[in-house]
PDB file of C-alpha atoms and ligand atoms in Angstrom:
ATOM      1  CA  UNK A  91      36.940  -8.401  -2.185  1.00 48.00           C
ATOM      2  CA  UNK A  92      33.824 -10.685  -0.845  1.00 52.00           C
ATOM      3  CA  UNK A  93      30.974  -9.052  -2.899  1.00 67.00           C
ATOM      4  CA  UNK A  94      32.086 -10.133  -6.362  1.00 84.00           C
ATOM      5  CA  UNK A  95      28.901 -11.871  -9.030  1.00 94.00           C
ATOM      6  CA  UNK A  96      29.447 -14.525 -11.397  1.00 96.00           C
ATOM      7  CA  UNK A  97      28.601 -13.224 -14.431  1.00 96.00           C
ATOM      8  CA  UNK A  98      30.784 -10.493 -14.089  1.00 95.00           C
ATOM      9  CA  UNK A  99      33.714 -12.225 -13.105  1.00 96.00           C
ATOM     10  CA  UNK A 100      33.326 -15.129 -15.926  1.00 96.00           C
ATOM     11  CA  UNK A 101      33.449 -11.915 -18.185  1.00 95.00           C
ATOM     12  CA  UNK A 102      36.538 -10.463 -16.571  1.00 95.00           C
ATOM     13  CA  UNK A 103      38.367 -13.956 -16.349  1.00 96.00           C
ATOM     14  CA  UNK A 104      37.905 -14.622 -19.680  1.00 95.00           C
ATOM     15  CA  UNK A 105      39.128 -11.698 -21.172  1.00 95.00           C
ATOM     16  CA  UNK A 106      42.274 -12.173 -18.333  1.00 94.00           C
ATOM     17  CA  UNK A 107      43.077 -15.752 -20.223  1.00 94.00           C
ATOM     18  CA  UNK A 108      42.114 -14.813 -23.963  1.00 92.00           C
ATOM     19  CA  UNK A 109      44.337 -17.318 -25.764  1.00 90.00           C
ATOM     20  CA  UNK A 110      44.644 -19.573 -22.720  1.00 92.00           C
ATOM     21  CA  UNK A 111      44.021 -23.175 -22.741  1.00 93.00           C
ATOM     22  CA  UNK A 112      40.937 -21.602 -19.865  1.00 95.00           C
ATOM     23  CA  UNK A 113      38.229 -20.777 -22.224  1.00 95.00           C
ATOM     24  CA  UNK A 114      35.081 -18.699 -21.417  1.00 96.00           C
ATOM     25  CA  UNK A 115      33.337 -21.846 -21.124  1.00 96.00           C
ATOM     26  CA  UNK A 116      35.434 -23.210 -19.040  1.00 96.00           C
ATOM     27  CA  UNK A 117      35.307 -21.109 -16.619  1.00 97.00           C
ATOM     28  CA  UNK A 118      32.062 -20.394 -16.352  1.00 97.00           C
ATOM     29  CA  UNK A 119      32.211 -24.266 -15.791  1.00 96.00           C
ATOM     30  CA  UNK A 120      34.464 -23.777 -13.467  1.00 96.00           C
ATOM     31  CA  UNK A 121      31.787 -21.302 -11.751  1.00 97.00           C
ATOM     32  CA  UNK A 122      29.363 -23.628 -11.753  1.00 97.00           C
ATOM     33  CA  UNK A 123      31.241 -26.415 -10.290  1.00 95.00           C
ATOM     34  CA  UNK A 124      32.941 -24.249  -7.622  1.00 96.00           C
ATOM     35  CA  UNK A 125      29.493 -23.309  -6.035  1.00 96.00           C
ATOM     36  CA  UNK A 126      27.624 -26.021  -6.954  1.00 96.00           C
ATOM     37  CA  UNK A 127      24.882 -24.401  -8.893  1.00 96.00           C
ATOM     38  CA  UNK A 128      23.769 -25.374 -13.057  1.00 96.00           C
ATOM     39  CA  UNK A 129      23.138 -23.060 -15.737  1.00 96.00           C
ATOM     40  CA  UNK A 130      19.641 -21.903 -14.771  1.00 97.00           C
ATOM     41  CA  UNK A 131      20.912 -20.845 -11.408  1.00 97.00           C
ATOM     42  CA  UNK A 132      23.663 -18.668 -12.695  1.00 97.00           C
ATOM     43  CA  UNK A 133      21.553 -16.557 -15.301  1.00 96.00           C
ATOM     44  CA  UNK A 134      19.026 -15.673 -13.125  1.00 97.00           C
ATOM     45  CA  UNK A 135      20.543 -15.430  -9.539  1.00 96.00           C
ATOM     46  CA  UNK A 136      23.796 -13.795 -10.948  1.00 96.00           C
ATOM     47  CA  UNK A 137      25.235 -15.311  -7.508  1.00 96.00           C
ATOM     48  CA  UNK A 138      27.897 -13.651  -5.552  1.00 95.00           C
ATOM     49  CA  UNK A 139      31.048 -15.602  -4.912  1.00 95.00           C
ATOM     50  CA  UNK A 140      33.065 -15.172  -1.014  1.00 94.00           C
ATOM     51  CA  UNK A 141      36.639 -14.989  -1.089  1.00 94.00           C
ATOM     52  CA  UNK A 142      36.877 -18.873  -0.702  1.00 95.00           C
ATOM     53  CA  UNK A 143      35.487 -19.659  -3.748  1.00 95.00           C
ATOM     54  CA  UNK A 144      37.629 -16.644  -5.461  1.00 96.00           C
ATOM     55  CA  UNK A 145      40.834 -18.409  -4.327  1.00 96.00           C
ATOM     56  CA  UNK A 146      39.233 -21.892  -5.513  1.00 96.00           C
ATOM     57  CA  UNK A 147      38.706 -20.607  -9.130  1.00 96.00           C
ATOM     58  CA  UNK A 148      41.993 -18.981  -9.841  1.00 96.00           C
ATOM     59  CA  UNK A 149      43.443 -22.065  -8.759  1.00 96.00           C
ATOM     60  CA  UNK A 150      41.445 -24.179 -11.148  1.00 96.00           C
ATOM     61  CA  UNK A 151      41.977 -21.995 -13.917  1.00 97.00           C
ATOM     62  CA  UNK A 152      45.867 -22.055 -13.186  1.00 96.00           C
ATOM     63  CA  UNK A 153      45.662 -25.882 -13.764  1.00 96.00           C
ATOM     64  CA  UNK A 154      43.506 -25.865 -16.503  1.00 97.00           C
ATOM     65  CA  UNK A 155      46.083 -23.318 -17.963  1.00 95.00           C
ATOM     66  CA  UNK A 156      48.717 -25.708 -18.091  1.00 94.00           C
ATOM     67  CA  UNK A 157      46.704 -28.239 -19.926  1.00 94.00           C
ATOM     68  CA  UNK A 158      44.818 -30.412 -17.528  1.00 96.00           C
ATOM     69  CA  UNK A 159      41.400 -31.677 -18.317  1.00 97.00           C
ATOM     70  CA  UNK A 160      38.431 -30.097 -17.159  1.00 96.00           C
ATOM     71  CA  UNK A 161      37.218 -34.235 -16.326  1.00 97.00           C
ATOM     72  CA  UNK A 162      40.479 -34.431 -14.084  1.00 98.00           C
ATOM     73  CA  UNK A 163      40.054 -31.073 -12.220  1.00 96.00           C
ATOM     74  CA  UNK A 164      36.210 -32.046 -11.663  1.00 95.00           C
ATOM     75  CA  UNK A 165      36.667 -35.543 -10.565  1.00 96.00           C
ATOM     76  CA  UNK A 166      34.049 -36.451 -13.287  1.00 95.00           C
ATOM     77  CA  UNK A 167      33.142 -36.614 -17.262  1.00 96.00           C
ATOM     78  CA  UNK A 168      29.295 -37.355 -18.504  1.00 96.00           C
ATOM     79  CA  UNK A 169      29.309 -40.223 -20.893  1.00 97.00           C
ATOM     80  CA  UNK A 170      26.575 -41.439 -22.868  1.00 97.00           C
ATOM     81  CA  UNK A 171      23.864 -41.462 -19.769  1.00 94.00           C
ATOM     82  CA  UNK A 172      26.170 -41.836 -16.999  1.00 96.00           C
ATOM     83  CA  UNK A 173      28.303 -39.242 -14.353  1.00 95.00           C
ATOM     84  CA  UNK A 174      31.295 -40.840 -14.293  1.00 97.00           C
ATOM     85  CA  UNK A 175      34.455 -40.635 -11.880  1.00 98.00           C
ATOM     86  CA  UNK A 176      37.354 -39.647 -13.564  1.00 98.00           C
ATOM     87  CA  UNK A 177      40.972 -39.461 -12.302  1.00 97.00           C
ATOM     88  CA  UNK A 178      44.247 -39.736 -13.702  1.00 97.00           C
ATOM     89  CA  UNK A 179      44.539 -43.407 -13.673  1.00 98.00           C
ATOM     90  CA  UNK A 180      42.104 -43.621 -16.670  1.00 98.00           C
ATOM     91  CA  UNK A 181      41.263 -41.625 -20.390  1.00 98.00           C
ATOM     92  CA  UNK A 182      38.613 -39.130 -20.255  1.00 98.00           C
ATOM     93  CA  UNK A 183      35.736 -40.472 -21.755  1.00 98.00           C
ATOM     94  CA  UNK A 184      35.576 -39.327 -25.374  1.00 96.00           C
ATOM     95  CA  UNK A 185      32.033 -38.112 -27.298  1.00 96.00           C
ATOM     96  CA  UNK A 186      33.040 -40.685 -30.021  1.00 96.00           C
ATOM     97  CA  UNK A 187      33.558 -43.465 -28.131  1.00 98.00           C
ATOM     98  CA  UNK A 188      29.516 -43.164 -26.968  1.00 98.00           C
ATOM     99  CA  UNK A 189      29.511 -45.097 -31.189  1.00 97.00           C
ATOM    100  CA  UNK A 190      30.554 -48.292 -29.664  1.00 98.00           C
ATOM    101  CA  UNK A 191      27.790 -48.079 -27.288  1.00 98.00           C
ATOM    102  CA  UNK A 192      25.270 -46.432 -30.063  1.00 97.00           C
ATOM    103  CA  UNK A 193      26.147 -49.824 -32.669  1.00 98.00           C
ATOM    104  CA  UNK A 194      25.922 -52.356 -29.563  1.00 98.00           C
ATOM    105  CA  UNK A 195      22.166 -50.918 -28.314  1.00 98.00           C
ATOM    106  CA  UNK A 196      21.097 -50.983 -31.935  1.00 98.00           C
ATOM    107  CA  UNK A 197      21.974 -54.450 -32.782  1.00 97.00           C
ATOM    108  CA  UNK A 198      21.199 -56.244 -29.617  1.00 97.00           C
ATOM    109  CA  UNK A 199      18.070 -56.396 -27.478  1.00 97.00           C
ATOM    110  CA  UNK A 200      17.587 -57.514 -23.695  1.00 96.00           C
ATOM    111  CA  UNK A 201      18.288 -61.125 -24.439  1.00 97.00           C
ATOM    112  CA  UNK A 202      20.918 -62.149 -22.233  1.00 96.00           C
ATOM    113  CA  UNK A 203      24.119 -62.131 -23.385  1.00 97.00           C
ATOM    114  CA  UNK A 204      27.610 -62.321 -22.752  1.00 98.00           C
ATOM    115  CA  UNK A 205      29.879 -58.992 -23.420  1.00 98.00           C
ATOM    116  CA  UNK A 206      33.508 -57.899 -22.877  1.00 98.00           C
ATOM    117  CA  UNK A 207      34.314 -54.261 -22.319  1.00 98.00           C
ATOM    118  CA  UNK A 208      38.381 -54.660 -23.064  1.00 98.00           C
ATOM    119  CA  UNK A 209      40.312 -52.206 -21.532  1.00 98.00           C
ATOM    120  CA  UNK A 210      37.375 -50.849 -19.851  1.00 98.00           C
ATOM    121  CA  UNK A 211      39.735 -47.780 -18.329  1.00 98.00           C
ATOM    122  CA  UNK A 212      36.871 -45.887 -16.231  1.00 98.00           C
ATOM    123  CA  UNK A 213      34.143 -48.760 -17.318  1.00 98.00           C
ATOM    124  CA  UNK A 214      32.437 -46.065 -19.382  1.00 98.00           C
ATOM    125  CA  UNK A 215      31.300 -48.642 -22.358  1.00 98.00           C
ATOM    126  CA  UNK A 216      30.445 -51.210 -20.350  1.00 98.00           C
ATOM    127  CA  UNK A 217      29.358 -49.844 -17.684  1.00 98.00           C
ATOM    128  CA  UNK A 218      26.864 -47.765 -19.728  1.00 97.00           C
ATOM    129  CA  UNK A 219      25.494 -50.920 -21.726  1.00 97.00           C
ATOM    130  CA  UNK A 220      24.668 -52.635 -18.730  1.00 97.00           C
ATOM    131  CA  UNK A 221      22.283 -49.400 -17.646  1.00 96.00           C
ATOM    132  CA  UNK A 222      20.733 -49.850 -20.821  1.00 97.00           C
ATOM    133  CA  UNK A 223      20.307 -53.489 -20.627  1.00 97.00           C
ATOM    134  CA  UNK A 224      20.701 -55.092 -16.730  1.00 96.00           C
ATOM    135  CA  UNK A 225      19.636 -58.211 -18.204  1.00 96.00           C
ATOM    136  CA  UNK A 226      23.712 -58.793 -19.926  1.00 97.00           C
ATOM    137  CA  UNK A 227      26.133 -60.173 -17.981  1.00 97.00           C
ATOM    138  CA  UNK A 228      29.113 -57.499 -18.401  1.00 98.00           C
ATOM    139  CA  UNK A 229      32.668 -57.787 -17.973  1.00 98.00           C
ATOM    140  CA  UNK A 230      35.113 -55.107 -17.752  1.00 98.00           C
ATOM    141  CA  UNK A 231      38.571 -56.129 -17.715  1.00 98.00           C
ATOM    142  CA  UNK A 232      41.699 -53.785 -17.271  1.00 98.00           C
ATOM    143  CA  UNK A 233      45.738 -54.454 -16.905  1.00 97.00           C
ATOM    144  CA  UNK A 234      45.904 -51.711 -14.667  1.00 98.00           C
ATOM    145  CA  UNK A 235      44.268 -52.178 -11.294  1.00 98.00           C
ATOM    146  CA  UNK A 236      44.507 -48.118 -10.566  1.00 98.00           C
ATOM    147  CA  UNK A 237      42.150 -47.730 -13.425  1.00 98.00           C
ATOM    148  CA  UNK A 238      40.099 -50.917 -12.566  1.00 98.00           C
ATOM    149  CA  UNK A 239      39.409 -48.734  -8.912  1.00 98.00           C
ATOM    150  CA  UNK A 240      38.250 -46.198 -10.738  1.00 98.00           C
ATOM    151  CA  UNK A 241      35.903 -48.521 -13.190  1.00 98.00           C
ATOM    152  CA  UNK A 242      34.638 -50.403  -9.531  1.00 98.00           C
ATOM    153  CA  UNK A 243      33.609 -46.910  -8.141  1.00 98.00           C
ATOM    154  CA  UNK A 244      31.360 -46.002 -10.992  1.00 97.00           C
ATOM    155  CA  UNK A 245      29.983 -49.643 -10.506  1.00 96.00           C
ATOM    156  CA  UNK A 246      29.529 -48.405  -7.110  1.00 95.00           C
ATOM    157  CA  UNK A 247      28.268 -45.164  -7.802  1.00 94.00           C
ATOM    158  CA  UNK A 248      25.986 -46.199 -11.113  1.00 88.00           C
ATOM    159  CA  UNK A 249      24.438 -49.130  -9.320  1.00 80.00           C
ATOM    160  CA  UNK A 250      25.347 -51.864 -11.840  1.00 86.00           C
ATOM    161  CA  UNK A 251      26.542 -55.101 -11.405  1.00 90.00           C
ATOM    162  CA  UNK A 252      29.336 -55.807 -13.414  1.00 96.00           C
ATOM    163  CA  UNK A 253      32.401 -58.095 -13.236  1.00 97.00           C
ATOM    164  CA  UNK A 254      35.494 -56.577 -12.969  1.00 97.00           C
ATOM    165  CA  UNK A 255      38.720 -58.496 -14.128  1.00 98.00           C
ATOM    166  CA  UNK A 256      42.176 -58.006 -13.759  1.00 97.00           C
ATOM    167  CA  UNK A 257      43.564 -58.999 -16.729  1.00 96.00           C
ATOM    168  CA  UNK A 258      46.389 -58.704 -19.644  1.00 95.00           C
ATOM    169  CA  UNK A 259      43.579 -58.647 -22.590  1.00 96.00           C
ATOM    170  CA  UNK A 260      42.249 -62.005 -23.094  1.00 96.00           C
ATOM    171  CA  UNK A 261      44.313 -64.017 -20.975  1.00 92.00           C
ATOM    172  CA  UNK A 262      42.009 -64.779 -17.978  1.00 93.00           C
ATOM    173  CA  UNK A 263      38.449 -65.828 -19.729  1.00 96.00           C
ATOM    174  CA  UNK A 264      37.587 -68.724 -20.809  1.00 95.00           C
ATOM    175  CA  UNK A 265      37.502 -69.770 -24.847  1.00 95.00           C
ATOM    176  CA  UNK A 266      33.901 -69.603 -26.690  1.00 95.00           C
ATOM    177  CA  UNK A 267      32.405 -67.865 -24.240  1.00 96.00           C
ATOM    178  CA  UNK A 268      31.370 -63.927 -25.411  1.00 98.00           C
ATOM    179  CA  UNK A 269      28.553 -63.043 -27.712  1.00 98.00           C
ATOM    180  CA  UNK A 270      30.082 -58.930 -28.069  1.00 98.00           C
ATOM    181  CA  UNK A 271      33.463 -58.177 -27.048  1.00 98.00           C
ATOM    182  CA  UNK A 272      33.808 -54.370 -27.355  1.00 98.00           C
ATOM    183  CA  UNK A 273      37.365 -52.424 -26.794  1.00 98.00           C
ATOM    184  CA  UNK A 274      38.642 -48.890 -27.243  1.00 98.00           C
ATOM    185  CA  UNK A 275      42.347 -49.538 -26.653  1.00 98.00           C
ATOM    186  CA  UNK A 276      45.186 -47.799 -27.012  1.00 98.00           C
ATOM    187  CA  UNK A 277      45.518 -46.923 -30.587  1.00 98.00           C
ATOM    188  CA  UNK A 278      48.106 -43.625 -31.195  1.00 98.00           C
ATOM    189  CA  UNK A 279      51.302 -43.858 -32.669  1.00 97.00           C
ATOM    190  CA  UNK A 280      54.128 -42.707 -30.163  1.00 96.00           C
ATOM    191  CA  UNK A 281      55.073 -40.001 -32.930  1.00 96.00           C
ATOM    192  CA  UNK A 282      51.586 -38.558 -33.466  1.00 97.00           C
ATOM    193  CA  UNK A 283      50.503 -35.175 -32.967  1.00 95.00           C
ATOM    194  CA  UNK A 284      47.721 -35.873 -31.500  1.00 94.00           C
ATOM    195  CA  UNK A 285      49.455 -36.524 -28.593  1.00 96.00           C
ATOM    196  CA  UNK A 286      49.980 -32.537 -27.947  1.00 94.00           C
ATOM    197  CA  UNK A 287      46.650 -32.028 -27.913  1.00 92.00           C
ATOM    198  CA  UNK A 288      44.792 -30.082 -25.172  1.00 92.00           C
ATOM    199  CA  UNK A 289      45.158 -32.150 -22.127  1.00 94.00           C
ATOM    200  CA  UNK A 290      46.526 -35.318 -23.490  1.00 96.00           C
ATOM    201  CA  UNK A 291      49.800 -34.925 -22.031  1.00 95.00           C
ATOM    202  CA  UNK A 292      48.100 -35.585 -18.327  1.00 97.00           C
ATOM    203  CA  UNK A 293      46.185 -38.892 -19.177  1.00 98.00           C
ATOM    204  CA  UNK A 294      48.105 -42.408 -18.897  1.00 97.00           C
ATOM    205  CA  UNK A 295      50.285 -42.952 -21.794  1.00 97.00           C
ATOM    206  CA  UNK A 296      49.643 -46.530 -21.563  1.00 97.00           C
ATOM    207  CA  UNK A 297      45.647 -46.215 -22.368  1.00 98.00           C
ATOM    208  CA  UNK A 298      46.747 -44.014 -25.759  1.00 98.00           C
ATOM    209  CA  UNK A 299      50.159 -45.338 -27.214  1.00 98.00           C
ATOM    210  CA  UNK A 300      50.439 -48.648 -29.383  1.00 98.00           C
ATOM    211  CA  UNK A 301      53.776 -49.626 -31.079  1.00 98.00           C
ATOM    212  CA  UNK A 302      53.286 -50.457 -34.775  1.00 97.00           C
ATOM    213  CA  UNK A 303      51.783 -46.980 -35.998  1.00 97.00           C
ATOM    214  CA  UNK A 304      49.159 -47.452 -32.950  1.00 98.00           C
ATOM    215  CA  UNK A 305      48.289 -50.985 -34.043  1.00 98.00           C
ATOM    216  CA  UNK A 306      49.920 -53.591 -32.075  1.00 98.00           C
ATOM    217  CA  UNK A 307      47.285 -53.612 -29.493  1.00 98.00           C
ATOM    218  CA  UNK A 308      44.383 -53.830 -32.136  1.00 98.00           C
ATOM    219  CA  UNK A 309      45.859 -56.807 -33.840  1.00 98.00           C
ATOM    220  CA  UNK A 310      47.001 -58.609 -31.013  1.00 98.00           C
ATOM    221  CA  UNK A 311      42.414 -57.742 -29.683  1.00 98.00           C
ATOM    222  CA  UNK A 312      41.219 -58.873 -33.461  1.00 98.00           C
ATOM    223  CA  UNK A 313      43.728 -62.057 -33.602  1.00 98.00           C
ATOM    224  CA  UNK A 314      42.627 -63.407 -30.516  1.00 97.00           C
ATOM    225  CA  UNK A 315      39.236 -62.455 -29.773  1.00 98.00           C
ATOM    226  CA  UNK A 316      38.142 -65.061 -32.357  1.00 96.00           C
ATOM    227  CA  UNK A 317      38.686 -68.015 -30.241  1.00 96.00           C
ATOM    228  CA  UNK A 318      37.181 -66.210 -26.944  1.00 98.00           C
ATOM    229  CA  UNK A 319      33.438 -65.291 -29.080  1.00 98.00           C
ATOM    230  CA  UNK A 320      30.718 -68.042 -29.811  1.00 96.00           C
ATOM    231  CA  UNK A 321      29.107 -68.710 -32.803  1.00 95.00           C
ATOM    232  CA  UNK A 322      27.744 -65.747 -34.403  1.00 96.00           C
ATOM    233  CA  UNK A 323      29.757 -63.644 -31.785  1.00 97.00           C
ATOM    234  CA  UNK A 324      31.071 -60.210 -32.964  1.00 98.00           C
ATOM    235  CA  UNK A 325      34.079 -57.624 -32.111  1.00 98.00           C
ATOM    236  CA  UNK A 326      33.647 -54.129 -32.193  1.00 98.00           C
ATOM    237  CA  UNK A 327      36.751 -52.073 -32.009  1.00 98.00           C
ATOM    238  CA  UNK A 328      37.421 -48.496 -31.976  1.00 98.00           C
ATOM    239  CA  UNK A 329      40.489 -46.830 -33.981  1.00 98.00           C
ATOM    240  CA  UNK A 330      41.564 -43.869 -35.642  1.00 97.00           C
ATOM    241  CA  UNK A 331      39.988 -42.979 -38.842  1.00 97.00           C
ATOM    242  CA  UNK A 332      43.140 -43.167 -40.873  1.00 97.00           C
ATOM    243  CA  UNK A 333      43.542 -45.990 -39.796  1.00 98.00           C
ATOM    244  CA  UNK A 334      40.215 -47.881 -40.874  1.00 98.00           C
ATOM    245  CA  UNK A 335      41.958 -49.534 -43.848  1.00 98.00           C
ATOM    246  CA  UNK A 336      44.546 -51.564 -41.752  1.00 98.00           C
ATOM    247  CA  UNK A 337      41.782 -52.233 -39.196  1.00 98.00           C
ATOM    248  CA  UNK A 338      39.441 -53.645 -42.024  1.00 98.00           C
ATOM    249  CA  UNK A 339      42.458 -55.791 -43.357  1.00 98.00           C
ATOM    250  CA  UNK A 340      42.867 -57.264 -40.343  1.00 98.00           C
ATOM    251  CA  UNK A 341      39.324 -58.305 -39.634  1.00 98.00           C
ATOM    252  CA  UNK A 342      39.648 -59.916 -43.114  1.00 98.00           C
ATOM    253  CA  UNK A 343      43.443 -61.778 -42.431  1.00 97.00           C
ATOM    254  CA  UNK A 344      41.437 -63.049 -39.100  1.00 97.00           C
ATOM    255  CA  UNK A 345      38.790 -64.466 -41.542  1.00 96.00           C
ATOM    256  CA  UNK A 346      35.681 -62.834 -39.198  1.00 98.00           C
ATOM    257  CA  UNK A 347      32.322 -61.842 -41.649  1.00 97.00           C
ATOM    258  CA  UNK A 348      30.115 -59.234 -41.961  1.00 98.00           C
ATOM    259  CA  UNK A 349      32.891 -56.415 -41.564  1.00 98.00           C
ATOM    260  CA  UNK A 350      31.760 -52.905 -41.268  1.00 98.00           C
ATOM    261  CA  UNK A 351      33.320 -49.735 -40.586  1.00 98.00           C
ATOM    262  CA  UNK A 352      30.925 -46.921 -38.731  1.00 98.00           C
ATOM    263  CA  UNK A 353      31.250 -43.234 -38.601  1.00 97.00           C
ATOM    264  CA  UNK A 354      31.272 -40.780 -35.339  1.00 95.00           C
ATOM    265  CA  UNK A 355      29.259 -37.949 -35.155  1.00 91.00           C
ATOM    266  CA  UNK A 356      32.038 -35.826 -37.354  1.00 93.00           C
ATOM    267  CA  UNK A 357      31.603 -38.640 -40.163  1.00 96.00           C
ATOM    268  CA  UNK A 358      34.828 -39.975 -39.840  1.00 97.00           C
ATOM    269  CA  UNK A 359      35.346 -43.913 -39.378  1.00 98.00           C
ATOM    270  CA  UNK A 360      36.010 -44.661 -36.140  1.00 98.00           C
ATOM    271  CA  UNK A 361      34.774 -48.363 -35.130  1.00 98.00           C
ATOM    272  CA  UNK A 362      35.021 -51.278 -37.147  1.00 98.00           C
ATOM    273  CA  UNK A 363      32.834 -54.390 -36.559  1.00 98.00           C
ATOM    274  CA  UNK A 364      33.162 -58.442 -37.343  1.00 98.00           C
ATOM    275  CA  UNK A 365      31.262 -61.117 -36.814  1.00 97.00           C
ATOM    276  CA  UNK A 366      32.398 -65.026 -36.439  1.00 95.00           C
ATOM    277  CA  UNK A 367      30.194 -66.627 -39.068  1.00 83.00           C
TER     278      UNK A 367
HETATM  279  N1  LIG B1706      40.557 -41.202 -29.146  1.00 77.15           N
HETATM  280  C1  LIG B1706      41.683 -40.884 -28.355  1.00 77.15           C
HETATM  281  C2  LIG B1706      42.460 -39.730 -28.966  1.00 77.15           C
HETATM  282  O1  LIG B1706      42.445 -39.546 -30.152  1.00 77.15           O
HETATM  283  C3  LIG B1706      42.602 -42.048 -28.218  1.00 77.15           C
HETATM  284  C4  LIG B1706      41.994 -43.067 -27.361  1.00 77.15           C
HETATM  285  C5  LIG B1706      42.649 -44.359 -27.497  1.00 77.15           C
HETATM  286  O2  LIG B1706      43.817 -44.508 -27.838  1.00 77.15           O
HETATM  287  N2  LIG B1706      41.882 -45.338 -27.233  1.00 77.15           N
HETATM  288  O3  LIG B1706      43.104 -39.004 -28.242  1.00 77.15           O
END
C-alpha cells in the first residue's frame, strides 16, 4: 500500500483506536512528527505517506497505546518558550509548572541575581528563566546525573549558560548565597491515584513520589532553604493543590514572610511563595 494521504489515514486510525490511550490528536501528531511537516503543511498538501512511514506510525501508536508519553516517543516537550529534550530519565514538563516561571519573570527584572532551579529534572524552569533573563546566574542542580544529561543537552541545545550541579538538594552550595531558589520536586503520595494517570507509570518514580503524603521532600526544601537565601531572598515551591494548606504551614513553622499561594491556569493552588524578611 505506498499511495496512502494523511488526512485520510488520521481519520481511519482514529476510528481503529476509539477508546485508546492514541487519540485523534495524537496521531495526527504522530503524522506530523513522522514526516516532519506542521499543521499548515498537512491541511493543504494532504501528503502521501510510503510504506516506511506506515510501519513507523503503527509502531508509535502501539506505544502510545500502552501508555507512554507522546514527550517520550518524540524525544521532546515545548515548555514555556523552549523545545526541550525529553527522555525517560526526567518528568515531562507540565503546563502548570510554566507558574513558577510566570511568578519569577513578574517579580524580578534583569538585575543580576542568584537563582536555584532544585531538582531541575530536564532544566525546564531554569533553563527557561535564564532565556528570559541571560543576565542571572542559574543553577540547576539534580541527584540524578541521567537526568542532569538530559538538563546539560538542552543547555546545549538552548544556548544558555547555566551551572549544572550534582547534588542531594542543598548539600553542595554554599550558605547565604541565593536571591530565588525555585523547585518542583517530587510531591505525590505513593498511594495516590494520580499515579495511574495517562503515562505516569513510564516517568521516574523518584521525580513524583515523596513519603509523608508527598511531603517529605517539600519540608526537608522549605526547612533548609532558609539558611542557603540572602536577605530578602525568596522560595518558590510547587505542590499539589490539596495540599496548599500543609505547604503554607510550613512556610509559617520556618518563620519565612510574605507567604502566598498562586493559582495555575485551572485556578487551583499550585505554588506557594516565601520570602526571608
Ligand atoms: N505535577 C505532577 C503530577 O501531578 C507531579 C510532579 C511532581 O511531583 N513534581 O503528576
Amino acid at each position: 500500500m505506498s499511495e496512502t494521504n494523511s488526512l485520510e489515514l488520521i481519520n481511519k486510525l482514529s476510528q481503529e483506536n476509539l477508546d485508546q490511550y492514541c487519540s485523534k490528536e495524537d496521531i495526527e501528531l504522530l503524522v506530523l512528527h513522522t514526516l516532519d511537516i506542521n499543521r499548515n503543511t498537512l491541511y493543504r498538501e494532504n501528503p502521501s505517506l510510503d510504506d516506511n512511514e506506515l510501519k513507523k506510525i503503527a509502531h508509535f501508536i502501539e506505544r502510545r497505546n500502552l501508555g507512554e508519553p507522546l514527550a517520550y516517543l518524540f524525544g521532546n516537550k515545548g515548555f514555556w518558550n523552549l523545545d526541550l529534550f525529553i527522555d525517560e530519565n526526567v518528568l515531562v514538563p507540565r503546563p502548570e509548572t510554566e507558574l513558577l516561571v510566570e511568578k519569577i519573570l513578574s517579580l524580578y527584572d534583569s538585575k543580576p541575581l542568584r537563582l536555584l532551579d532544585l531538582g531541575t529534572g530536564s532544566g525546564a524552569i531554569g533553563l527557561s528563566l535564564l532565556s528570559e533573563r541571560p543576565s542571572w546566574e542559574v543553577y540547576c542542580s539534580d541527584l540524578s546525573l541521567k537526568a542532569l544529561k538530559v538538563a546539560q543537552e538542552n543547555k546545549k541545545n538552548n544556548l544558555v549558560n547555566a551551572h549544572l550541579v550534582n547534588a542531594n538538594w542543598l548539600s553542595a552550595f554554599e550558605g547565604n548565597s541565593f536571591d530565588v531558589i525555585v523547585s518542583n520536586p517530587p510531591y505525590v503520595d505513593r498511594n495516590d491515584k494520580r499515579l495511574l494517570g495517562d503515562g505516569v507509570s513510564f516517568e521516574p518514580t523518584e521525580a513524583l513520589i515523596s513519603e509523608d503524603r508527598g511531603l517529605k521532600d517539600i519540608r526537608h526544601i522549605i526547612k533548609t532553604s532558609k539558611s542557603y537565601l540572602r536577605d530578602s531572598g525568596c522560595l518558590l515551591v510547587e505542590h499539589a493543590p490539596e495540599q496548599s494548606k500543609d505547604v503554607v504551614d510550613l512556610f509559617k513553622d520556618y518563620s519565612y514572610s510574605s507567604i502566598r499561594l498562586f493559582q495555575d491556569l485551572n485556578g487551583d493552588d499550585r505554588v506557594s511563595f516565601g520570602k526571608i524578611a
